[in-house]
PDB file of C-alpha atoms in Angstrom:
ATOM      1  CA  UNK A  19      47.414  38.436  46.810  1.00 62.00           C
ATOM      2  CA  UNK A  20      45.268  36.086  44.395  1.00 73.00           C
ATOM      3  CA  UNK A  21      44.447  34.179  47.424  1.00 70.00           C
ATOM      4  CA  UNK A  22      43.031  37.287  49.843  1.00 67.00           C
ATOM      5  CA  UNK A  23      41.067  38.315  46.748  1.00 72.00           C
ATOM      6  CA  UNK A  24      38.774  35.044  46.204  1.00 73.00           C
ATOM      7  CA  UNK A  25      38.621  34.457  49.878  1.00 73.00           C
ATOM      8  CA  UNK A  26      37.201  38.325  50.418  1.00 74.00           C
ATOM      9  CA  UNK A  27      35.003  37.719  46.869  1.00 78.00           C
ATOM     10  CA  UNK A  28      33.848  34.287  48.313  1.00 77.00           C
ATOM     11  CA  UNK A  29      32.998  35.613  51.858  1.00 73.00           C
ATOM     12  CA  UNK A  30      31.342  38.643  50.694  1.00 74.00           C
ATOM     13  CA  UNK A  31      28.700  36.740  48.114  1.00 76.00           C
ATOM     14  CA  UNK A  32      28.145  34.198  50.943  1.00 75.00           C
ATOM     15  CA  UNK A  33      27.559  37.452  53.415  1.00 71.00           C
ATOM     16  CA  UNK A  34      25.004  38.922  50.876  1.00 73.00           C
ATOM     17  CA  UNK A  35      23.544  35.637  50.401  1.00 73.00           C
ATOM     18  CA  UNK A  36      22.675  35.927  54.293  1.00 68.00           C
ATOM     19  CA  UNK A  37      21.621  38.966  54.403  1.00 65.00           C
ATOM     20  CA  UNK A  38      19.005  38.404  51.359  1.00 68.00           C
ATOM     21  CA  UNK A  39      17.563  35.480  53.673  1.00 65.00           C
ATOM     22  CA  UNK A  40      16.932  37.594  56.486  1.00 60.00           C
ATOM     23  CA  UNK A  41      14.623  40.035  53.858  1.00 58.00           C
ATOM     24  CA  UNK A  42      14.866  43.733  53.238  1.00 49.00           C
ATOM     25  CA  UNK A  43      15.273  45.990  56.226  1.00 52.00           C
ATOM     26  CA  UNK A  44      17.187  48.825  57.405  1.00 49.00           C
ATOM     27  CA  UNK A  45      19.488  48.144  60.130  1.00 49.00           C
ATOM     28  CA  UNK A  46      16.707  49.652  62.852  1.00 52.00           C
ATOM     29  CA  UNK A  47      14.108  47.695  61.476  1.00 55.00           C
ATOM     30  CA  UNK A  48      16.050  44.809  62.248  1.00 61.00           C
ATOM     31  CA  UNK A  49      14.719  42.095  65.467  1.00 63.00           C
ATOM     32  CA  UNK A  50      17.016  41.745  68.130  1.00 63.00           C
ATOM     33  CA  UNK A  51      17.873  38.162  66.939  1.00 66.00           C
ATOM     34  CA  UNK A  52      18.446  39.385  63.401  1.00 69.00           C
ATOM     35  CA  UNK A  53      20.903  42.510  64.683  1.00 69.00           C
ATOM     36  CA  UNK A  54      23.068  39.884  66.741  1.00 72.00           C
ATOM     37  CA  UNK A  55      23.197  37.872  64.212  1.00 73.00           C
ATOM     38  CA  UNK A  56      24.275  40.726  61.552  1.00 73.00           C
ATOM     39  CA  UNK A  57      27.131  41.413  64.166  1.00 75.00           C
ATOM     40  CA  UNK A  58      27.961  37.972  64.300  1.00 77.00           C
ATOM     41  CA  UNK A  59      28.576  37.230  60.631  1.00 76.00           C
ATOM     42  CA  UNK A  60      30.613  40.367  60.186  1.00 74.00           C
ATOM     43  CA  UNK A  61      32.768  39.418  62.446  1.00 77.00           C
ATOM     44  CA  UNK A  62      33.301  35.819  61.504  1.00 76.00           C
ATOM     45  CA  UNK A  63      33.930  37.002  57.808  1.00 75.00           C
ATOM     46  CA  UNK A  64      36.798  39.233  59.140  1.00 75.00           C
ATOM     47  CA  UNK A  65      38.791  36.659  60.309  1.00 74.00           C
ATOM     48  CA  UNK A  66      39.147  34.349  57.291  1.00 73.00           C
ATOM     49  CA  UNK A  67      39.376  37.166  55.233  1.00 70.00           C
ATOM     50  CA  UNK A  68      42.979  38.428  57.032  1.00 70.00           C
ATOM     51  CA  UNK A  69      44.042  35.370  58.280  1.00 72.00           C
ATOM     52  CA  UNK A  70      45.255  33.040  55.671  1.00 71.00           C
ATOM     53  CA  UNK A  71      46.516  30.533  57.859  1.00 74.00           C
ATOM     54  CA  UNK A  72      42.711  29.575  58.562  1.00 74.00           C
ATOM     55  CA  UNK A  73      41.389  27.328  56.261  1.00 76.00           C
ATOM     56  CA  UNK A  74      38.376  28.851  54.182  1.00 73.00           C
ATOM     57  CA  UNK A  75      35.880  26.380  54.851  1.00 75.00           C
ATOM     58  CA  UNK A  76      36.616  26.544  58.211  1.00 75.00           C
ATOM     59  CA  UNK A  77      35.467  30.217  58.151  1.00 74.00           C
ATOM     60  CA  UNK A  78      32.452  29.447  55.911  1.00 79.00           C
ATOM     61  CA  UNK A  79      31.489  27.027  58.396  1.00 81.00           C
ATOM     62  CA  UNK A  80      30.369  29.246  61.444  1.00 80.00           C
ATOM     63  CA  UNK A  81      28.489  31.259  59.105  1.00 78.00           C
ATOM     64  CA  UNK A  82      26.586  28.782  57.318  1.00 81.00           C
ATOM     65  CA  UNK A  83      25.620  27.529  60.601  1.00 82.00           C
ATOM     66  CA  UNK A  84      23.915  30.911  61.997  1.00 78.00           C
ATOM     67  CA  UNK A  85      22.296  31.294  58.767  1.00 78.00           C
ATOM     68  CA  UNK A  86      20.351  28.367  59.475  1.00 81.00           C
ATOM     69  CA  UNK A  87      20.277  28.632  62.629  1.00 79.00           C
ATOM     70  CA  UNK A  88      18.580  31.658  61.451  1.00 77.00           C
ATOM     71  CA  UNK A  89      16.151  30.181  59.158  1.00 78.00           C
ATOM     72  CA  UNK A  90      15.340  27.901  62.027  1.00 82.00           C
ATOM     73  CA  UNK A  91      14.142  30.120  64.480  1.00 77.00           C
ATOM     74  CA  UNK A  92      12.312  32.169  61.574  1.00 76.00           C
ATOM     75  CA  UNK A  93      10.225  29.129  60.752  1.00 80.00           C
ATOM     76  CA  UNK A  94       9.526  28.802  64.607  1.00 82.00           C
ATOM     77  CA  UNK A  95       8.843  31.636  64.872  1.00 76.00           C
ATOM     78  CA  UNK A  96       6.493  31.649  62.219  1.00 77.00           C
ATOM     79  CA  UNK A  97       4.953  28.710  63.373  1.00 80.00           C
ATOM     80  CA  UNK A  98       4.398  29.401  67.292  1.00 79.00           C
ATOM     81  CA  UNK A  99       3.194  32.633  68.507  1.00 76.00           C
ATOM     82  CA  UNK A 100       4.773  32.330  72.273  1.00 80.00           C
ATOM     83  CA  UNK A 101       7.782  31.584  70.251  1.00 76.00           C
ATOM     84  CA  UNK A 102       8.180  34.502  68.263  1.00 76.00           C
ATOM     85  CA  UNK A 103       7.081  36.773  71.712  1.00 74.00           C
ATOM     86  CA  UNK A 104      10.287  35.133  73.404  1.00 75.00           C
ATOM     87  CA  UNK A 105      12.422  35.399  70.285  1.00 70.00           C
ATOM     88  CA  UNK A 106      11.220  39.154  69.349  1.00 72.00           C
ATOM     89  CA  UNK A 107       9.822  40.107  72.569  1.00 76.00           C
ATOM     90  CA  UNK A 108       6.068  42.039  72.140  1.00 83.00           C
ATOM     91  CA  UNK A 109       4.624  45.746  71.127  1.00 88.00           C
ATOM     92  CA  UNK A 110       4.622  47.686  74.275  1.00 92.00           C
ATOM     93  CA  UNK A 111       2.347  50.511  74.857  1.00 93.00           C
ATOM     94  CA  UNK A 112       4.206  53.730  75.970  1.00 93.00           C
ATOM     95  CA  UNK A 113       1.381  56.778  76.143  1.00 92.00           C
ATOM     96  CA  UNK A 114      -2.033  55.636  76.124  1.00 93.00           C
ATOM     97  CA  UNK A 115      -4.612  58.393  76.043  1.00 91.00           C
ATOM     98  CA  UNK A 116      -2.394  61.302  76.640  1.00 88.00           C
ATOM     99  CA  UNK A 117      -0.541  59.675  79.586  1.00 91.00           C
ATOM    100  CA  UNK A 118       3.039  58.240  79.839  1.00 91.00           C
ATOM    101  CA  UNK A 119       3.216  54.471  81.252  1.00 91.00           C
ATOM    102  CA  UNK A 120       6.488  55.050  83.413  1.00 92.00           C
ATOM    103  CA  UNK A 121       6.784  51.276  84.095  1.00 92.00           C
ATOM    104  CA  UNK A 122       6.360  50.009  80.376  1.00 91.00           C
ATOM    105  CA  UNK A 123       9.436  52.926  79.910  1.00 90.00           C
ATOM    106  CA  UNK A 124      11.655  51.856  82.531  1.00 91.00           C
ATOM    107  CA  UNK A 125      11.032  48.049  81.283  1.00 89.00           C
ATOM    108  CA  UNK A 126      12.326  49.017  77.767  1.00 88.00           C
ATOM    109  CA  UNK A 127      15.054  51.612  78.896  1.00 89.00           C
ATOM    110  CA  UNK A 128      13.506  54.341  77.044  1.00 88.00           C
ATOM    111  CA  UNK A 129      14.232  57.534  78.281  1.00 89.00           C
ATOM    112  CA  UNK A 130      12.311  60.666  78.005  1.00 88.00           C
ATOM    113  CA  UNK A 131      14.568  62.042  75.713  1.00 89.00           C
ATOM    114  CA  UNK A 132      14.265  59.523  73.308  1.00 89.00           C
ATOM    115  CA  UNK A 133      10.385  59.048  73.848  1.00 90.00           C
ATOM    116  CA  UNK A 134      10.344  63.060  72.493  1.00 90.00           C
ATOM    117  CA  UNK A 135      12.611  62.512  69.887  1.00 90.00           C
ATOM    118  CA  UNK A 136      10.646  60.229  68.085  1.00 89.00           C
ATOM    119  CA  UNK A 137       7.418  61.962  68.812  1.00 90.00           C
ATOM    120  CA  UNK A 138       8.911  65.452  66.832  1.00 90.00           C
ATOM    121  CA  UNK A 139      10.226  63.149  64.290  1.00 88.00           C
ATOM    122  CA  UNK A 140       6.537  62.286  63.302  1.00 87.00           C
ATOM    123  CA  UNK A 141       5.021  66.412  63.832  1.00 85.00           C
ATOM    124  CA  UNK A 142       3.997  65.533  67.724  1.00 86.00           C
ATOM    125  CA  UNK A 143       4.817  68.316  69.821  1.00 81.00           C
ATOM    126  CA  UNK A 144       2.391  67.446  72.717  1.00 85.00           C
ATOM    127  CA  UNK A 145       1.696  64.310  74.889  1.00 86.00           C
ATOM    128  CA  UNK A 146      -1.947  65.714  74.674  1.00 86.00           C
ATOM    129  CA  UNK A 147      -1.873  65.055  71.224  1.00 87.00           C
ATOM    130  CA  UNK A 148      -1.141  61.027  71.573  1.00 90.00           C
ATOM    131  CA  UNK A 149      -4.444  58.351  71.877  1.00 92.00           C
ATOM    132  CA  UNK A 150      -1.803  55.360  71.734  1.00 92.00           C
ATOM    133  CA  UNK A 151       2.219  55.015  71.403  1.00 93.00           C
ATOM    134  CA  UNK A 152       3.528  51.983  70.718  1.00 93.00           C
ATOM    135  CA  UNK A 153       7.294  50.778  71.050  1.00 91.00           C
ATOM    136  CA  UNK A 154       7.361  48.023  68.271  1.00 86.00           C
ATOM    137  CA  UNK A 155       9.915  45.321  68.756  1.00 79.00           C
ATOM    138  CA  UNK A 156      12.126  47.172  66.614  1.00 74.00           C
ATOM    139  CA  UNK A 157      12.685  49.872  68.705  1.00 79.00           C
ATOM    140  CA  UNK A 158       9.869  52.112  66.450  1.00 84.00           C
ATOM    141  CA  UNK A 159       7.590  54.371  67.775  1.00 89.00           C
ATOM    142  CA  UNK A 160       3.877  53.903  66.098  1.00 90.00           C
ATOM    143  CA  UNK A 161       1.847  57.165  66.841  1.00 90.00           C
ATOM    144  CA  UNK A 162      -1.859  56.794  66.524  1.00 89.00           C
ATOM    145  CA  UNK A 163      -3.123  60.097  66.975  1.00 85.00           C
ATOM    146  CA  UNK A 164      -7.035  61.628  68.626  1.00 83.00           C
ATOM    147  CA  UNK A 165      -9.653  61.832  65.643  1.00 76.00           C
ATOM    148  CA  UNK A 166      -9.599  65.544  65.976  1.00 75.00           C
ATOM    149  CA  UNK A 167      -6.023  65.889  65.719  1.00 72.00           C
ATOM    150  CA  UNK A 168      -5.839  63.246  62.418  1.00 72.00           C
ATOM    151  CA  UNK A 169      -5.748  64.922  59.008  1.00 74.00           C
ATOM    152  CA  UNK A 170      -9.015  65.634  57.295  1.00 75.00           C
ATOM    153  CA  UNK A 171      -9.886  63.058  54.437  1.00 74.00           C
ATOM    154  CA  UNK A 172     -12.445  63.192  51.498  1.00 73.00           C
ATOM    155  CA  UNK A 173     -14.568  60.629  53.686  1.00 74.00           C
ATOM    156  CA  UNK A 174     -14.999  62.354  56.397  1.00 70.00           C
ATOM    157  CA  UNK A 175     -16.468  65.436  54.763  1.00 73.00           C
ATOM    158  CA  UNK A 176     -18.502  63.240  52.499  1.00 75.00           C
ATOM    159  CA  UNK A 177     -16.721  64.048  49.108  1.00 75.00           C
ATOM    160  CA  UNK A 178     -17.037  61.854  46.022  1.00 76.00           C
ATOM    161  CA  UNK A 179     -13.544  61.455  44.788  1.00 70.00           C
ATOM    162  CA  UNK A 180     -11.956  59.283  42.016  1.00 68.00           C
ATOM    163  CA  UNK A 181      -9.727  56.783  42.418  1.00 65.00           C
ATOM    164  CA  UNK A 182      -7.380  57.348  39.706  1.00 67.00           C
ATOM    165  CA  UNK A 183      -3.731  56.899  41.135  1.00 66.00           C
ATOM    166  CA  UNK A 184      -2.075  54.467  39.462  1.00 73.00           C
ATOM    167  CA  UNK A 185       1.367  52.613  39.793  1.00 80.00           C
ATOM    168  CA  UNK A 186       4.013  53.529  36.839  1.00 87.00           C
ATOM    169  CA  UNK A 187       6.458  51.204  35.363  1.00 91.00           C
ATOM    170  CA  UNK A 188       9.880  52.366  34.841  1.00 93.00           C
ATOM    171  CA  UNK A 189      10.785  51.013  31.275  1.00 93.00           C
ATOM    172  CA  UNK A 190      14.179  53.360  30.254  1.00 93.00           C
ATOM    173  CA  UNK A 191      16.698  54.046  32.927  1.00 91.00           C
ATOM    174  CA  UNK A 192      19.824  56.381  32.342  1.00 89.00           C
ATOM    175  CA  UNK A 193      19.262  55.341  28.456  1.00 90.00           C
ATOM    176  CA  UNK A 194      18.550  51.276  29.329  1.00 92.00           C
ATOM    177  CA  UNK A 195      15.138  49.191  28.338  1.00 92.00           C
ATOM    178  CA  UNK A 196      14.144  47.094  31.270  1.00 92.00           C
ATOM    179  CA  UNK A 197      12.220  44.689  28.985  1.00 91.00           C
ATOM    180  CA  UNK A 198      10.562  42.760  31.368  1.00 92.00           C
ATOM    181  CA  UNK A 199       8.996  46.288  33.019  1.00 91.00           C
ATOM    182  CA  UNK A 200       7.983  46.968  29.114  1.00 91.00           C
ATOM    183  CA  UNK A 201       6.323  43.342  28.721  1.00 90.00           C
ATOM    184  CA  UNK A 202       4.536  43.679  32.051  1.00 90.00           C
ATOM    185  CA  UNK A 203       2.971  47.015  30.797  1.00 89.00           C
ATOM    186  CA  UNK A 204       1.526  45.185  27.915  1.00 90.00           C
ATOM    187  CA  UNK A 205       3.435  47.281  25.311  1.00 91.00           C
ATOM    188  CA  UNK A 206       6.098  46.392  23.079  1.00 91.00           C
ATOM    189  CA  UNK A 207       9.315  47.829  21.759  1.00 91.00           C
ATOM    190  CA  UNK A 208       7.416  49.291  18.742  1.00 92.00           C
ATOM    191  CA  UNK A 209       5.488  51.246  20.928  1.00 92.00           C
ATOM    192  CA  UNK A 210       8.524  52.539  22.749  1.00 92.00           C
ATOM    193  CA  UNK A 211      10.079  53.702  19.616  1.00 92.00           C
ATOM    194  CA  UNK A 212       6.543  55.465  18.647  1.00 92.00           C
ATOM    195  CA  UNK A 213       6.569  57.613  21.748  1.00 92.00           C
ATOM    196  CA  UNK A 214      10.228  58.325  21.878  1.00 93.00           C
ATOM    197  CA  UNK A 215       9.650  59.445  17.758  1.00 93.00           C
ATOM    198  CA  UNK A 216       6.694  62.078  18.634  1.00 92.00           C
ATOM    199  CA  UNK A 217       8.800  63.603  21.635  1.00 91.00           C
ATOM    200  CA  UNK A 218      11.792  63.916  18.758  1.00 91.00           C
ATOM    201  CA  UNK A 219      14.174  61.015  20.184  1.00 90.00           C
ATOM    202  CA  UNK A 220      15.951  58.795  17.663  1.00 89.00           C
ATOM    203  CA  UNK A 221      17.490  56.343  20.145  1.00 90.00           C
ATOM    204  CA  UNK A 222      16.451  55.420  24.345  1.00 91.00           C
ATOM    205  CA  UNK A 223      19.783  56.539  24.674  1.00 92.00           C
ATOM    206  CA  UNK A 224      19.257  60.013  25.030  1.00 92.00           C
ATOM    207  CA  UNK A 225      16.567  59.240  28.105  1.00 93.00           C
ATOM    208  CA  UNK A 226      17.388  59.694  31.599  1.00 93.00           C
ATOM    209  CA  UNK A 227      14.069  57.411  32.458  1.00 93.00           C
ATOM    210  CA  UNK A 228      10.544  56.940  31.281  1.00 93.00           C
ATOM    211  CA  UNK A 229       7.622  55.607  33.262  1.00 94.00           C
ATOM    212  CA  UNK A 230       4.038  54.386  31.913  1.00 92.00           C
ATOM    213  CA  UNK A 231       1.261  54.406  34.274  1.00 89.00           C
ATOM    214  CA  UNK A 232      -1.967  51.669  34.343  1.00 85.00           C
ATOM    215  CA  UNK A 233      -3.815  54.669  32.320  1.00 82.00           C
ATOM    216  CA  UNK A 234      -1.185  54.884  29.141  1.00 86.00           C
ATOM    217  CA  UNK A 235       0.342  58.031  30.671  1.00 89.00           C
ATOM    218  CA  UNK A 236       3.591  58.466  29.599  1.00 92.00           C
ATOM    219  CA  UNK A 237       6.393  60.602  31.843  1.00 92.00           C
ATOM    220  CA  UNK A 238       9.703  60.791  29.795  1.00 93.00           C
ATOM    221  CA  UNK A 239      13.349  62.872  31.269  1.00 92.00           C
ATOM    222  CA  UNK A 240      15.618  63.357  28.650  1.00 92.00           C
ATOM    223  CA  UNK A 241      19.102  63.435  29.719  1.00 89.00           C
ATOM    224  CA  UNK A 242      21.233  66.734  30.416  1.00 86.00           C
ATOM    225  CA  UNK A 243      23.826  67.488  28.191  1.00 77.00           C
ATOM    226  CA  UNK A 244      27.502  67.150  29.943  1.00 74.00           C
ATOM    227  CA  UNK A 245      28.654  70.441  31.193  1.00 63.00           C
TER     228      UNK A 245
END
């Protein structure tokens, strides 16, 4: 029993490990060399972890080889452009000025159902409405829409506006300091104190979270009381 616990514990730090290597993405974001190899190390973790007649290291070995084989071919790919097209494959436009390119769909198995869904999942209702539609290599859809059909902006009717959105730092959450958010901020504990003391707080405690913006504004949520 001790033995299937530190071999799962082991396996599943290594496993995160990997996954932090590969960066932060959702599993569609993901390359095609990057899902196969997600596949691959979940299944090579499964079998050390119920078969204890397999020696761990032997199970930590196949994985700590795709992980850099992995790192390899990210640092090719980095480094050589026809590299990274055969690795990743290319952007392939699907609707260019209003009209479907049958060929680039039947290249990339996309089906018309699918082309739609992911047209109504960004407000498109109309292939009239489309300049360009790109298939990324991760299977995404970019949408870039006729000038006419694109939201108004400030710019283009010539307004004057002020810049004034800022980013806020979270410095309580559910009742914790994050210190280093509070040191980044340029303010100090004593200032914490001050502002929970004018909103009638004796202790960070009793906040659910509290954010400071670049302009000193201050957003505090006190926590509920337990029902």
């Amino acid at each position: 029993m001790t033995t299937a616990f530190f071999r799962t514990v082991i396996l599943y730090f290594v496993l995160m490990l990997g996954l932090r290597l590969m960066g932060k993405r959702q599993i569609g974001e993901l390359e095609p060399s990057e899902l196969v190899l997600t596949l691959l190390l979940s299944d090579l973790a499964s079998v050390p972890m119920q078969n204890f007649g397999i020696p761990l290291v032997h199970g930590l070995l196949p994985i700590i080889t795709l992980l850099s084989l992995s790192m390899l071919l990210s640092f090719c790919s980095l480094k050589s452009i026809r590299f990274r097209s055969l690795l990743c494959g290319r952007p392939t436009i699907i609707i260019r000025n209003g009209k479907l390119m049958q060929r680039a769909m039947l290249k990339n198995r996309l089906t018309v159902d699918e082309l739609f869904e992911q047209l109504r999942g960004q407000g498109i209702s109309q292939l009239s409405q489309v300049k360009y539609a790109v298939l990324e290599t991760s299977g995404k859809l970019s949408i870039l829409s006729y000038a006419k059909d694109s939201p108004i902006t400030p710019s283009d009717l010539q307004m004057e506006v002020s810049d004034n959105v800022t980013l806020p730092l979270l410095l309580i959450n559910d009742g914790r300091i994050l210190r280093h958010n509070l040191k980044d901020s340029g303010y100090d504990e004593k200032w914490l104190l001050k502002q929970l003391q004018q909103r009638k707080l004796s202790s960070p405690h009793q906040v659910f979270l509290m954010t400071v913006d670049e302009g000193g504004n201050v957003i505090c949520v006190t926590k509920e009381a337990p029902s």
